[in-house]
Amino acid sequence: MGLNANPLLGGDGFITTKLGEFANWARKNSLWPMPFGTACCAIEMMGVFASRFDLSRFGAEVVRFSPRQADLMIVSGTITYKMASVCRKIYDQMPEPKWVIAMGSCTCGGGPFDSYAVVQGIDEFLPVDVYVGGCPPRPEALIDAVMKIQKKIEMQGAPIV
Amino acid sequence: MILDLQSVSDSVDANFPDTILDIKSFRNETTLLIKKEGIREVCRYLKNDLDFKFIVDVTAVDYLGMKTPRFEVIYYLHRFGSEFSENVRIRLKVEVPEVDLRVLSVTPVWTGANWLEREVYDLFGIEFIGHPDLRRILMPEEYDAHPLRKDFDVRDREASKRCFERELKEGEDGAS
Ligand code: SF4
């Protein structure tokens, strides 16, 4: 990226950059999360969105309950096999590019529920980008995960079309 | 109106002498052991004549390796009243042998028993005869085990996985 503010060019000048980097810069600062909360972790996720921790400081405040308008899925809570197909369906409905955060021990590996109904980690059926451990994780941990996603977008990016 | 637990159990016993197999009282809890065939009649009597309008819960216990008959279905009934002493809770038990897992449904008596019986059917495999809609309620409909039975391995996820994969596949077929 380069800033050109030569007075001969008039006005405030302009910036030169690559289109891909520009798109990724916009993407990483306006993540629209799709909250998939199924259990206690979802309460902590709400805390992250609310005023005290305020995820909007990172540009991710527009919580979308419609997967069509979201690009970051935050899976927070115990996922049972019965719910897993729903989770997968919602993920499939999100437009590319999209990212997934597995929030809490349950989504990372089943958590305390080593039982017949609970999926032992959502990476069985979803491509997870960031895992957040904890039962539940502190809001700071989820903020950290969002920042890691931002870093990932910055470093790796995603195709523009 | 008869009020205390003692007279409730006396009155049931007097009306259904052959159906009541046993009456236990322990720490103000009364348990009636009822013959399988008579459960609906006793329930109807308790509801209509003794005012037990509320079915609190229907559940079951698997006594595998501890006693026969293997299963017990348990009903908790409650009567509400304006006086403290009119509020009475009673427990009914029905023994269900493994060879014949059928019990008369009490849904015709209390509509509220509908989902409770479906849960017992789902998790123990006990069939309720006369139930209007006996389907699984918690596990997927094609699930082929009864998870609360003692001979079920709680960590066995294979059946759940199969249902999940089938569900995924159906979703794909529907989308395309
Ligand atoms: S990880 Fe802990 S807090 Fe989070 S959903 Fe599972 S049990 Fe609840």
Coordinates of C-alpha atoms and ligand atoms in Angstrom, one line a residue:
Chain A
M1 CA 0.0 0.0 0.0
G2 CA 1.3 3.4 -0.8
L3 CA 0.0 6.9 0.1
N4 CA 0.5 9.5 -2.6
A5 CA -0.1 13.1 -1.3
N6 CA 1.8 15.1 -3.8
P7 CA 0.3 18.6 -3.9
L8 CA 0.7 18.6 -7.7
L9 CA -2.0 15.9 -7.9
G10 CA -4.5 18.1 -6.1
G11 CA -6.9 17.2 -3.3
D12 CA -6.0 14.9 -0.4
G13 CA -4.0 12.5 -2.5
F14 CA -4.7 8.8 -3.1
I15 CA -3.7 5.4 -2.0
T16 CA -2.3 2.7 -4.3
T17 CA -3.0 -0.9 -3.2
K18 CA -3.8 -4.3 -4.7
L19 CA -7.5 -5.1 -5.1
G20 CA -7.2 -8.4 -3.2
E21 CA -5.6 -6.7 -0.2
F22 CA -8.1 -4.0 -0.2
A23 CA -10.9 -6.5 -0.2
N24 CA -9.3 -8.5 2.6
W25 CA -8.8 -5.3 4.6
A26 CA -12.5 -4.6 4.3
R27 CA -13.5 -8.2 5.1
K28 CA -11.4 -8.4 8.2
N29 CA -12.7 -5.2 9.7
S30 CA -16.4 -6.0 9.0
L31 CA -16.9 -9.6 10.0
W32 CA -20.5 -10.4 10.3
P33 CA -21.0 -13.2 12.8
M34 CA -23.6 -15.9 12.6
P35 CA -24.1 -16.9 16.3
F36 CA -24.8 -20.6 16.6
G37 CA -25.4 -20.8 20.3
T38 CA -26.8 -24.1 21.7
A39 CA -25.8 -24.1 25.4
C40 CA -24.1 -22.3 28.2
C41 CA -21.2 -20.9 26.0
A42 CA -23.8 -18.9 24.1
I43 CA -24.4 -16.8 27.3
E44 CA -20.7 -15.8 27.3
M45 CA -20.9 -15.1 23.6
M46 CA -23.8 -12.7 24.3
G47 CA -21.5 -11.0 26.8
V48 CA -18.9 -10.5 24.1
F49 CA -21.5 -8.8 21.9
A50 CA -22.9 -6.6 24.7
S51 CA -21.6 -3.3 25.9
R52 CA -19.0 -4.4 28.5
F53 CA -16.8 -6.4 26.0
D54 CA -18.3 -4.9 22.9
L55 CA -17.1 -6.8 19.9
S56 CA -18.1 -3.9 17.6
R57 CA -14.7 -2.4 18.5
F58 CA -13.4 -5.0 16.1
G59 CA -16.0 -4.3 13.4
A60 CA -17.9 -7.5 14.2
E61 CA -21.0 -6.1 15.8
V62 CA -23.6 -6.9 13.1
V63 CA -24.9 -10.2 14.4
R64 CA -26.7 -11.9 11.6
F65 CA -29.3 -14.5 12.3
S66 CA -29.6 -15.1 8.6
P67 CA -26.7 -17.2 7.4
R68 CA -27.0 -15.6 3.9
Q69 CA -25.6 -12.4 5.3
A70 CA -22.9 -13.7 7.6
D71 CA -19.3 -14.7 7.0
L72 CA -18.2 -15.8 10.5
M73 CA -19.9 -18.7 12.2
I74 CA -19.4 -18.8 16.0
V75 CA -20.4 -22.3 17.2
S76 CA -20.8 -22.0 20.9
G77 CA -22.4 -24.8 22.9
T78 CA -22.8 -28.5 23.0
I79 CA -23.5 -29.9 19.5
T80 CA -25.5 -33.1 19.5
Y81 CA -25.7 -35.3 16.4
K82 CA -29.3 -34.3 16.0
M83 CA -28.2 -30.6 15.9
A84 CA -25.1 -31.3 13.9
S85 CA -27.0 -31.6 10.6
V86 CA -28.7 -28.3 11.3
C87 CA -25.4 -26.7 12.0
R88 CA -24.0 -28.1 8.8
K89 CA -27.0 -26.9 6.8
I90 CA -26.6 -23.4 8.2
Y91 CA -22.9 -23.4 7.4
D92 CA -23.6 -24.5 3.9
Q93 CA -26.0 -21.6 3.4
M94 CA -23.4 -19.0 4.2
P95 CA -21.8 -17.4 1.2
E96 CA -18.1 -17.7 0.6
P97 CA -15.7 -16.7 2.0
K98 CA -16.5 -17.8 5.5
W99 CA -14.8 -18.7 8.7
V100 CA -15.7 -20.8 11.7
I101 CA -14.8 -20.3 15.4
A102 CA -15.3 -23.4 17.7
M103 CA -16.0 -21.8 21.0
G104 CA -15.8 -23.9 24.2
S105 CA -14.6 -27.3 25.1
C106 CA -17.8 -28.9 23.8
T107 CA -17.3 -27.7 20.3
C108 CA -13.6 -28.4 20.4
G109 CA -13.8 -32.0 21.6
G110 CA -17.1 -32.9 23.3
G111 CA -16.2 -31.2 26.6
P112 CA -17.7 -33.0 29.6
F113 CA -20.2 -34.9 27.5
D114 CA -18.6 -38.2 26.4
S115 CA -22.0 -39.6 25.5
Y116 CA -24.0 -41.3 22.8
A117 CA -25.6 -38.1 21.6
V118 CA -22.8 -35.5 21.6
V119 CA -20.4 -34.8 18.7
Q120 CA -16.9 -35.1 20.0
G121 CA -15.6 -31.9 18.3
I122 CA -17.4 -30.1 15.5
D123 CA -14.4 -30.6 13.2
E124 CA -16.0 -33.9 12.5
F125 CA -18.3 -32.1 10.1
L126 CA -17.1 -28.4 9.8
P127 CA -13.8 -26.9 8.8
V128 CA -12.8 -25.0 12.0
D129 CA -10.4 -22.0 11.7
V130 CA -9.9 -21.2 15.4
Y131 CA -10.5 -23.3 18.5
V132 CA -11.2 -21.6 21.8
G133 CA -10.8 -23.8 24.8
G134 CA -12.6 -23.2 28.2
C135 CA -15.8 -24.2 29.8
P136 CA -16.9 -21.5 29.0
P137 CA -14.1 -19.4 27.7
R138 CA -13.8 -15.9 29.0
P139 CA -15.1 -13.2 26.6
E140 CA -11.5 -12.0 26.2
A141 CA -10.7 -15.5 24.7
L142 CA -13.4 -15.1 22.1
I143 CA -12.2 -11.6 21.3
D144 CA -8.8 -13.1 20.8
A145 CA -10.2 -15.7 18.5
V146 CA -11.9 -13.0 16.4
M147 CA -8.6 -11.1 16.2
K148 CA -6.9 -14.4 15.1
I149 CA -9.5 -14.7 12.3
Q150 CA -8.7 -11.1 11.3
K151 CA -5.0 -12.0 11.2
K152 CA -5.8 -15.0 9.2
I153 CA -7.8 -13.0 6.7
E154 CA -5.0 -10.5 6.5
M155 CA -2.3 -13.1 5.9
Q156 CA -4.1 -15.6 3.7
G157 CA -7.0 -13.7 2.4
A158 CA -9.6 -15.3 0.2
P159 CA -10.4 -15.1 -3.5
I160 CA -12.3 -12.0 -4.5
V161 CA -14.9 -13.8 -6.6
Chain B
M1 CA -63.3 -35.3 49.7
I2 CA -60.7 -37.6 51.2
L3 CA -57.7 -35.6 52.0
D4 CA -54.7 -37.4 53.4
L5 CA -52.5 -40.0 51.8
Q6 CA -53.7 -42.8 54.0
S7 CA -57.3 -42.4 53.0
V8 CA -56.3 -42.1 49.4
S9 CA -54.5 -45.4 49.4
D10 CA -57.3 -47.0 51.5
S11 CA -59.9 -45.9 49.1
V12 CA -57.9 -47.1 46.0
D13 CA -57.3 -50.4 47.8
A14 CA -61.0 -50.8 48.6
N15 CA -62.1 -50.1 45.0
F16 CA -59.4 -52.2 43.3
P17 CA -58.5 -55.0 45.7
D18 CA -57.1 -57.3 43.0
T19 CA -55.2 -54.6 41.1
I20 CA -53.2 -53.1 43.9
L21 CA -50.4 -55.5 44.6
D22 CA -48.6 -53.6 47.3
I23 CA -48.7 -50.3 49.2
K24 CA -45.6 -48.8 50.7
S25 CA -45.3 -45.7 52.8
F26 CA -42.0 -44.2 53.6
R27 CA -41.3 -40.7 54.9
N28 CA -44.7 -39.5 53.9
E29 CA -44.3 -40.9 50.4
T30 CA -46.9 -43.4 49.3
T31 CA -46.2 -45.9 46.5
L32 CA -48.8 -48.1 45.0
L33 CA -47.6 -51.1 43.1
I34 CA -50.2 -51.8 40.4
K35 CA -51.0 -54.7 38.2
K36 CA -50.0 -53.9 34.6
E37 CA -53.5 -54.5 33.2
G38 CA -55.2 -52.2 35.7
I39 CA -53.1 -49.1 35.5
R40 CA -55.5 -47.1 33.3
E41 CA -58.5 -47.9 35.5
V42 CA -56.7 -46.9 38.7
C43 CA -55.5 -43.7 37.0
R44 CA -59.0 -42.9 35.8
Y45 CA -60.4 -43.4 39.3
L46 CA -57.6 -41.3 40.9
K47 CA -58.3 -38.5 38.4
N48 CA -62.1 -38.5 38.4
D49 CA -62.9 -39.5 41.9
L50 CA -59.9 -38.4 44.0
D51 CA -59.1 -35.3 42.0
F52 CA -55.5 -36.1 41.0
K53 CA -55.7 -33.7 38.0
F54 CA -52.0 -33.3 37.4
I55 CA -49.6 -35.9 36.0
V56 CA -46.2 -34.8 37.2
D57 CA -44.0 -37.3 35.5
V58 CA -43.9 -40.7 33.8
T59 CA -40.5 -42.4 34.0
A60 CA -39.0 -45.9 34.1
V61 CA -36.2 -47.8 35.8
D62 CA -34.2 -50.6 34.3
Y63 CA -33.3 -53.2 37.0
L64 CA -31.1 -55.3 34.7
G65 CA -29.3 -57.9 36.8
M66 CA -30.9 -56.7 40.0
K67 CA -34.4 -58.2 39.9
T68 CA -37.1 -59.5 37.6
P69 CA -39.3 -58.2 36.1
R70 CA -36.7 -56.0 34.6
F71 CA -38.5 -52.7 34.1
E72 CA -40.7 -50.5 36.2
V73 CA -42.8 -47.7 34.9
I74 CA -43.4 -45.0 37.5
Y75 CA -46.1 -42.4 37.5
Y76 CA -46.2 -39.3 39.8
L77 CA -49.6 -37.8 40.4
H78 CA -50.5 -34.6 42.2
R79 CA -53.6 -33.2 43.6
F80 CA -53.9 -29.4 44.1
G81 CA -56.0 -27.9 46.8
S82 CA -56.4 -24.6 48.6
E83 CA -55.3 -26.1 51.9
F84 CA -51.7 -27.2 52.4
S85 CA -52.9 -30.7 53.5
E86 CA -55.0 -31.1 50.4
N87 CA -51.9 -31.0 48.2
V88 CA -51.0 -34.7 47.9
R89 CA -48.5 -36.4 45.7
I90 CA -48.7 -40.1 45.0
R91 CA -46.5 -42.5 43.2
L92 CA -47.7 -45.5 41.1
K93 CA -45.5 -48.3 39.9
V94 CA -46.1 -50.9 37.2
E95 CA -43.7 -53.8 36.7
V96 CA -42.9 -54.6 33.1
P97 CA -41.2 -57.9 32.2
E98 CA -38.6 -57.9 29.4
V99 CA -40.7 -60.4 27.3
D100 CA -43.7 -58.2 27.1
L101 CA -42.8 -54.5 27.0
R102 CA -46.4 -53.3 26.6
V103 CA -48.2 -51.1 29.1
L104 CA -51.6 -49.4 28.8
S105 CA -51.2 -45.7 28.0
V106 CA -52.6 -43.2 30.4
T107 CA -52.7 -40.4 27.7
P108 CA -56.5 -41.0 27.3
V109 CA -56.8 -40.0 31.0
W110 CA -54.3 -37.1 31.2
T111 CA -53.4 -35.5 27.8
G112 CA -50.2 -34.3 29.5
A113 CA -48.9 -37.9 29.6
N114 CA -48.4 -37.8 25.9
W115 CA -44.8 -36.5 25.7
L116 CA -43.8 -38.2 29.0
E117 CA -44.7 -41.6 27.6
R118 CA -43.0 -40.8 24.3
E119 CA -39.8 -40.1 26.3
V120 CA -40.1 -43.4 28.1
Y121 CA -40.7 -45.2 24.9
D122 CA -37.7 -43.4 23.3
L123 CA -35.2 -44.1 26.0
F124 CA -36.4 -47.5 27.4
G125 CA -38.3 -49.0 24.5
I126 CA -41.5 -49.6 26.5
E127 CA -44.6 -49.5 24.3
F128 CA -47.7 -47.7 25.5
I129 CA -50.8 -49.3 24.1
G130 CA -53.5 -46.7 23.2
H131 CA -51.0 -43.8 22.9
P132 CA -52.2 -41.5 20.0
D133 CA -48.8 -40.8 18.6
L134 CA -46.0 -43.1 19.9
R135 CA -42.9 -41.7 18.2
R136 CA -39.4 -41.0 19.5
I137 CA -39.2 -37.6 21.1
L138 CA -35.5 -36.9 21.9
M139 CA -33.5 -39.2 19.7
P140 CA -33.7 -39.1 15.9
E141 CA -36.7 -41.0 14.5
E142 CA -34.6 -43.7 12.8
Y143 CA -32.5 -44.3 15.9
D144 CA -32.3 -48.0 16.6
A145 CA -31.4 -48.2 20.3
H146 CA -32.8 -47.3 23.7
P147 CA -30.1 -45.3 25.5
L148 CA -31.2 -45.4 29.1
R149 CA -31.2 -49.2 29.2
K150 CA -28.5 -50.6 31.4
D151 CA -27.1 -52.8 28.6
F152 CA -26.6 -49.8 26.3
D153 CA -23.1 -48.4 26.2
V154 CA -23.4 -44.7 26.8
R155 CA -20.3 -44.0 24.8
D156 CA -21.6 -45.8 21.7
R157 CA -22.1 -43.1 19.2
E158 CA -22.5 -45.3 16.1
A159 CA -26.2 -45.2 16.0
S160 CA -26.3 -41.4 16.4
K161 CA -23.7 -41.1 13.6
R162 CA -25.7 -43.2 11.2
C163 CA -28.7 -41.0 11.8
F164 CA -26.6 -37.8 11.3
E165 CA -25.1 -39.1 8.1
R166 CA -28.5 -40.0 6.7
E167 CA -29.8 -36.6 7.6
L168 CA -26.9 -34.9 5.9
K169 CA -27.4 -37.0 2.8
E170 CA -31.1 -36.2 2.7
G171 CA -30.3 -32.5 2.9
E172 CA -27.9 -32.8 0.0
D173 CA -30.5 -34.6 -2.1
G174 CA -33.1 -31.9 -1.2
A175 CA -30.8 -29.1 -2.1
S176 CA -29.7 -30.4 -5.5
Ligands
SF4_1 S1 -17.9 -25.9 26.9 FE1 -18.8 -25.8 29.0 S2 -19.8 -23.8 29.0 FE2 -19.4 -24.3 26.9 S3 -21.3 -25.3 26.2 FE3 -19.9 -26.9 26.8 S4 -20.5 -27.3 28.9 FE4 -21.3 -25.3 28.4

